[in-house]
Amino acid sequence: MPVGTLANVKTVTPAQLKDTGAQMVLSNTYHLHLQPGEAIVKGGGGLHKFMGWSGPMLTDSGGFQVFSLSEMRKITEEGVKFRSPHDGQIINLTPERSIEIQNALGADVIMAFDECPPYPATRQEVEAATERTYRWLERCIVAHQRSDQALFGIVQGGVYLDLRSQAAVALAKLDLPGYAIGGVSVGEPAELMAQIVQTTAPLLPPEKPRYLMGVGTYREMAIAIASGVDLFDCVIPTRWARHGTAMVQGDRWNLKNAKFREDFAPLDETCHCYACQNFSRAYISHLVRSQEILAYTLLSIHNITELIRFTQKIREAILSDRFTIEFGHWLTESGTKEQED
Ligand SMILES: [Zn+2]
């Protein structure tokens, strides 16, 4: 899922997004609650109509942003109080309030309000957050008012594999329409994240969608898919695009690099995207150097297409029983060509 934080995937139109092959878009409850507010989104006919995207949509619960972005927050059993970065007002986000906002926004999939412990955190802190996440999930289920929206539960547990396992088993018993693994990609080492996913994903019902939140890069996705994960969201393709970076067949290129100035080949000869079909590396390099907005649009179109193609190729490989042959190198350390931003 490309990320459309504020009810738009930055620099691309919904029509351009559809052409990348993207099927589902994520939007952020925390950001939309602050601006423009869920009442306006609802007044505009709900998230799909408001932003002109007819495909499936998912909203997160706002929890992750409250825990990671906002200062002056206070966590209690009731919920989280924090100061709005817009107007300084105190906002009280509870499981009930998060679901109420997501019911108003109107995405197809909504997420339970969870407590995402930071990394590092003590076992005691993580255990308390994991247990609270379960109690908050129960409150979310009661608060949820729309049968046309699927409510997914989130497995927390930090880097403690036994806590992850317990949480996954407990959540699976609730027979929710889908499940997510949250609280990863928060600064823990890559190997630890791989272990968390490899431990947790197989414990979630295989017939339900399994979603790894905030991931990923090529390698992270390949590892997670090998463990049974179906859904991802990540800002990387569009964020890197806005930094002038192209993702090309597992690698990343800085288009400001001098070698692209007179390189008239497309970004990727094998890519069918609008950017690769119509423009050269030299042209996009020129746009990036000139800080033209079209640079970010073309790179976003290409990068999203590239990651969607990666998952499409994995799907084809799984169906023809060639996953290990074609993608096994991503599962080992030596297969890592990409670097973290
Ligand atoms: Zn392309």
XYZ file of C-alpha atoms and ligand atoms in Angstrom:
342
model
C 0.000 0.000 0.000
C 1.456 3.354 -0.979
C 1.012 5.845 1.858
C -1.400 8.744 1.378
C -0.951 10.375 4.768
C -3.185 13.397 4.257
C -5.668 11.772 1.854
C -3.242 11.998 -1.068
C -0.148 10.120 -2.168
C 2.280 13.022 -2.410
C 2.881 14.400 -5.937
C 0.786 11.784 -7.803
C -2.848 11.901 -8.908
C -5.173 8.948 -8.222
C -5.163 8.182 -11.984
C -1.347 8.054 -12.018
C -1.423 5.925 -8.880
C -3.820 3.449 -10.480
C -1.432 3.079 -13.434
C 1.384 1.981 -11.086
C -0.613 -1.163 -10.310
C -1.249 -0.113 -6.697
C -4.503 -1.609 -5.442
C -4.865 -0.247 -1.921
C -3.891 3.030 -0.266
C -3.188 3.816 3.386
C -4.156 7.081 5.038
C -3.317 8.320 8.532
C -6.040 8.907 11.106
C -3.843 11.099 13.307
C -3.027 13.517 10.487
C -6.556 13.596 9.053
C -8.066 14.183 12.494
C -5.833 17.253 12.913
C -6.318 18.474 9.340
C -8.961 18.778 7.866
C -10.828 16.819 10.595
C -12.990 13.728 10.050
C -16.223 15.776 9.859
C -15.014 17.422 6.644
C -13.887 14.109 5.130
C -17.282 12.610 6.002
C -19.003 15.713 4.615
C -17.086 15.192 1.381
C -18.621 11.748 1.021
C -15.991 9.772 2.951
C -12.323 9.188 2.262
C -12.699 7.516 -1.182
C -14.906 10.219 -2.666
C -13.093 13.072 -0.901
C -9.710 12.100 -2.395
C -10.946 10.567 -5.645
C -9.649 7.041 -5.033
C -12.161 4.281 -5.795
C -9.891 1.377 -4.773
C -9.599 -0.152 -1.309
C -8.326 2.025 1.538
C -6.974 1.456 5.029
C -6.629 3.906 7.890
C -4.294 3.340 10.815
C -5.531 4.022 14.340
C -3.443 7.117 15.015
C -1.692 5.315 17.849
C 1.700 5.013 16.181
C 1.815 8.740 15.340
C 0.700 9.780 18.822
C 3.448 7.634 20.326
C 6.160 8.568 17.843
C 5.433 12.167 16.806
C 3.648 14.054 19.510
C 5.305 15.601 22.496
C 3.591 16.254 25.806
C 1.683 12.985 25.721
C 0.263 11.174 28.730
C -0.687 7.508 28.498
C -3.283 6.035 30.846
C -5.569 3.023 30.717
C -8.240 5.323 29.290
C -6.109 6.406 26.307
C -3.552 9.009 25.314
C -3.698 12.740 25.917
C -1.472 14.916 23.750
C -1.093 18.476 22.597
C -2.138 19.217 19.012
C 0.888 20.456 17.054
C -1.567 22.646 15.074
C -3.233 24.733 17.753
C -1.863 23.500 21.085
C -5.247 22.093 22.108
C -5.253 18.986 24.335
C -6.568 15.989 22.395
C -7.776 12.856 24.136
C -7.368 9.836 21.869
C -8.946 6.661 23.245
C -9.759 3.322 21.570
C -13.403 4.462 21.260
C -12.438 7.847 19.809
C -10.013 6.309 17.288
C -12.728 3.947 16.026
C -15.278 6.791 15.943
C -12.888 8.869 13.802
C -12.120 5.912 11.513
C -15.849 5.109 11.177
C -16.338 8.720 10.044
C -13.373 8.658 7.620
C -14.833 5.541 5.999
C -11.855 3.416 4.854
C -12.492 -0.258 4.002
C -10.045 -1.501 6.623
C -9.601 0.207 9.982
C -7.027 -0.549 12.642
C -7.391 -1.132 16.372
C -5.922 1.528 18.670
C -2.767 0.068 20.180
C 0.112 1.056 22.395
C 3.361 0.882 20.441
C 6.272 0.703 22.896
C 9.485 2.433 21.844
C 12.736 0.637 21.085
C 14.550 -0.043 23.298
C 12.120 -0.705 26.165
C 12.293 -3.043 29.142
C 10.476 -6.348 29.114
C 8.205 -5.055 31.873
C 7.246 -1.968 29.838
C 6.632 -4.006 26.691
C 4.590 -6.599 28.583
C 2.359 -3.864 30.039
C 1.902 -2.237 26.599
C 1.096 -5.594 24.988
C -1.540 -6.427 27.608
C -3.021 -2.948 27.346
C -3.138 -3.281 23.549
C -5.298 -6.384 24.012
C -7.679 -4.609 26.417
C -7.872 -1.639 24.010
C -8.631 -4.038 21.137
C -11.612 -5.405 23.093
C -12.870 -1.832 23.531
C -12.350 -1.140 19.799
C -14.450 -4.178 18.878
C -17.317 -2.914 21.080
C -17.015 0.648 19.741
C -16.918 -0.324 16.044
C -20.214 0.678 14.393
C -19.872 -0.114 10.678
C -20.192 -3.644 9.314
C -18.857 -2.455 5.920
C -15.452 -1.741 7.511
C -13.097 -4.562 8.508
C -11.420 -4.018 11.891
C -7.898 -5.512 12.098
C -6.183 -6.285 15.412
C -2.499 -5.500 15.969
C 0.091 -7.783 17.550
C 2.556 -5.921 19.752
C 5.263 -7.418 21.963
C 8.378 -5.461 21.057
C 11.456 -7.584 20.462
C 10.352 -10.220 23.016
C 9.453 -13.233 20.916
C 7.477 -15.012 23.654
C 5.331 -11.902 24.207
C 4.789 -11.677 20.432
C 3.714 -15.340 20.313
C 1.312 -14.998 23.252
C -0.249 -11.877 21.737
C -0.634 -13.488 18.289
C -2.311 -16.592 19.722
C -4.680 -14.494 21.882
C -5.645 -12.221 18.980
C -6.183 -15.124 16.575
C -8.893 -16.457 18.919
C -10.938 -13.280 18.406
C -11.640 -14.282 14.774
C -11.086 -10.781 13.367
C -11.222 -10.191 9.582
C -7.469 -9.489 9.489
C -4.362 -9.081 11.610
C -1.365 -6.795 11.701
C 2.108 -6.999 13.179
C 2.866 -3.572 14.633
C 5.726 -2.009 16.540
C 8.419 -3.081 14.078
C 10.753 -0.841 12.079
C 11.059 1.414 15.147
C 14.856 1.278 15.321
C 15.485 -2.375 16.157
C 18.254 -4.199 14.216
C 17.168 -5.794 10.915
C 17.870 -9.320 12.148
C 15.653 -8.798 15.183
C 12.822 -7.548 13.002
C 13.169 -10.614 10.776
C 12.922 -12.859 13.857
C 9.811 -11.024 15.090
C 8.070 -11.479 11.739
C 9.189 -15.086 11.349
C 7.854 -15.891 14.842
C 4.602 -13.925 14.702
C 3.218 -14.223 11.158
C 2.866 -18.046 11.138
C 0.754 -17.860 14.340
C -1.854 -15.647 12.653
C -4.669 -17.329 10.677
C -3.374 -18.045 7.134
C -6.826 -17.523 5.597
C -6.956 -13.922 6.901
C -4.896 -10.995 5.567
C -1.650 -10.580 7.536
C -0.281 -7.064 7.461
C 3.196 -5.905 8.472
C 2.939 -2.242 9.417
C 5.441 0.379 8.247
C 7.538 -1.975 6.108
C 9.234 -2.164 3.702
C 12.272 -2.381 1.699
C 12.885 -5.160 -0.827
C 14.619 -7.397 1.706
C 12.130 -6.790 4.532
C 9.229 -7.591 2.214
C 10.846 -10.752 0.830
C 11.524 -12.044 4.362
C 8.008 -11.202 5.530
C 6.329 -12.746 2.482
C 8.328 -15.931 3.084
C 6.762 -15.945 6.592
C 3.222 -15.477 5.234
C 2.696 -11.706 5.267
C 0.279 -10.334 2.615
C 0.111 -6.580 3.138
C 2.632 -3.779 3.609
C 2.661 -0.019 3.797
C 5.697 2.157 3.485
C 6.548 5.768 2.711
C 9.940 4.824 1.229
C 9.072 4.886 -2.510
C 7.505 8.348 -2.351
C 9.842 9.796 0.298
C 12.938 8.688 -1.609
C 11.372 10.102 -4.788
C 11.180 13.503 -3.118
C 14.883 13.168 -2.263
C 15.697 12.583 -5.950
C 16.250 8.848 -5.459
C 15.140 6.159 -7.898
C 14.627 2.522 -6.867
C 15.911 0.348 -9.690
C 15.871 -3.459 -9.548
C 16.821 -3.711 -5.916
C 19.219 -0.787 -5.961
C 18.836 2.924 -5.230
C 20.199 5.711 -7.370
C 20.732 9.359 -6.536
C 19.698 11.200 -9.717
C 21.909 14.169 -8.750
C 24.921 11.976 -9.440
C 27.019 13.437 -12.315
C 26.951 10.169 -14.258
C 23.236 10.667 -15.034
C 23.654 14.104 -16.666
C 24.126 12.692 -20.152
C 22.570 9.282 -19.675
C 19.696 9.128 -22.141
C 18.469 5.638 -21.236
C 15.223 5.282 -19.265
C 15.523 4.687 -15.492
C 14.800 0.999 -16.082
C 14.447 -0.518 -19.579
C 12.255 -3.309 -18.198
C 9.809 -0.946 -16.435
C 6.453 -0.146 -18.069
C 5.764 2.951 -15.943
C 4.956 6.353 -17.444
C 8.337 7.775 -16.342
C 10.375 4.983 -17.928
C 8.294 4.893 -21.118
C 8.648 8.622 -21.810
C 11.727 10.113 -20.148
C 15.480 9.607 -19.795
C 17.696 9.494 -16.719
C 19.302 12.709 -18.036
C 15.929 14.486 -18.165
C 14.859 13.352 -14.679
C 18.342 14.227 -13.361
C 17.902 17.713 -14.844
C 14.476 18.059 -13.177
C 15.872 16.924 -9.816
C 18.788 19.394 -10.052
C 16.324 22.159 -10.926
C 13.971 21.092 -8.102
C 11.094 20.867 -10.573
C 7.980 19.299 -9.022
C 7.633 16.998 -12.048
C 10.843 15.253 -10.888
C 9.111 14.080 -7.717
C 5.993 13.020 -9.622
C 7.986 10.945 -12.144
C 10.196 9.363 -9.456
C 7.164 8.590 -7.265
C 5.387 6.947 -10.200
C 8.479 4.892 -10.977
C 9.331 3.926 -7.371
C 5.777 2.833 -6.532
C 5.606 0.855 -9.795
C 8.962 -0.735 -8.969
C 7.873 -1.973 -5.523
C 4.488 -3.153 -6.818
C 6.314 -5.038 -9.617
C 8.587 -6.592 -6.991
C 5.559 -8.000 -5.139
C 3.909 -9.053 -8.422
C 7.057 -10.974 -9.388
C 7.093 -12.619 -5.940
C 3.435 -13.623 -6.331
C 4.181 -15.193 -9.731
C 7.214 -16.994 -8.277
C 5.149 -18.395 -5.377
C 2.442 -19.618 -7.753
C 5.014 -21.393 -9.934
C 6.894 -22.717 -6.892
C 10.045 -20.718 -7.702
C 10.143 -18.331 -4.724
C 13.310 -19.719 -3.133
C 15.114 -19.944 -6.476
C 14.262 -16.403 -7.553
C 14.058 -14.519 -4.244
C 16.069 -16.658 -1.809
C 19.038 -14.279 -2.085
C 16.972 -11.550 -0.398
C 16.541 -13.758 2.663
C 20.260 -13.789 3.411
C 22.458 -10.963 4.641
C 24.594 -11.023 1.495
C 21.528 -10.255 -0.618
C 21.228 -6.783 0.850
C 22.002 -4.134 -1.736
C 19.819 -1.438 -0.301
C 20.733 0.806 2.582
C 18.439 2.394 5.096
C 17.702 6.071 4.695
Zn 9.636 3.010 -14.229
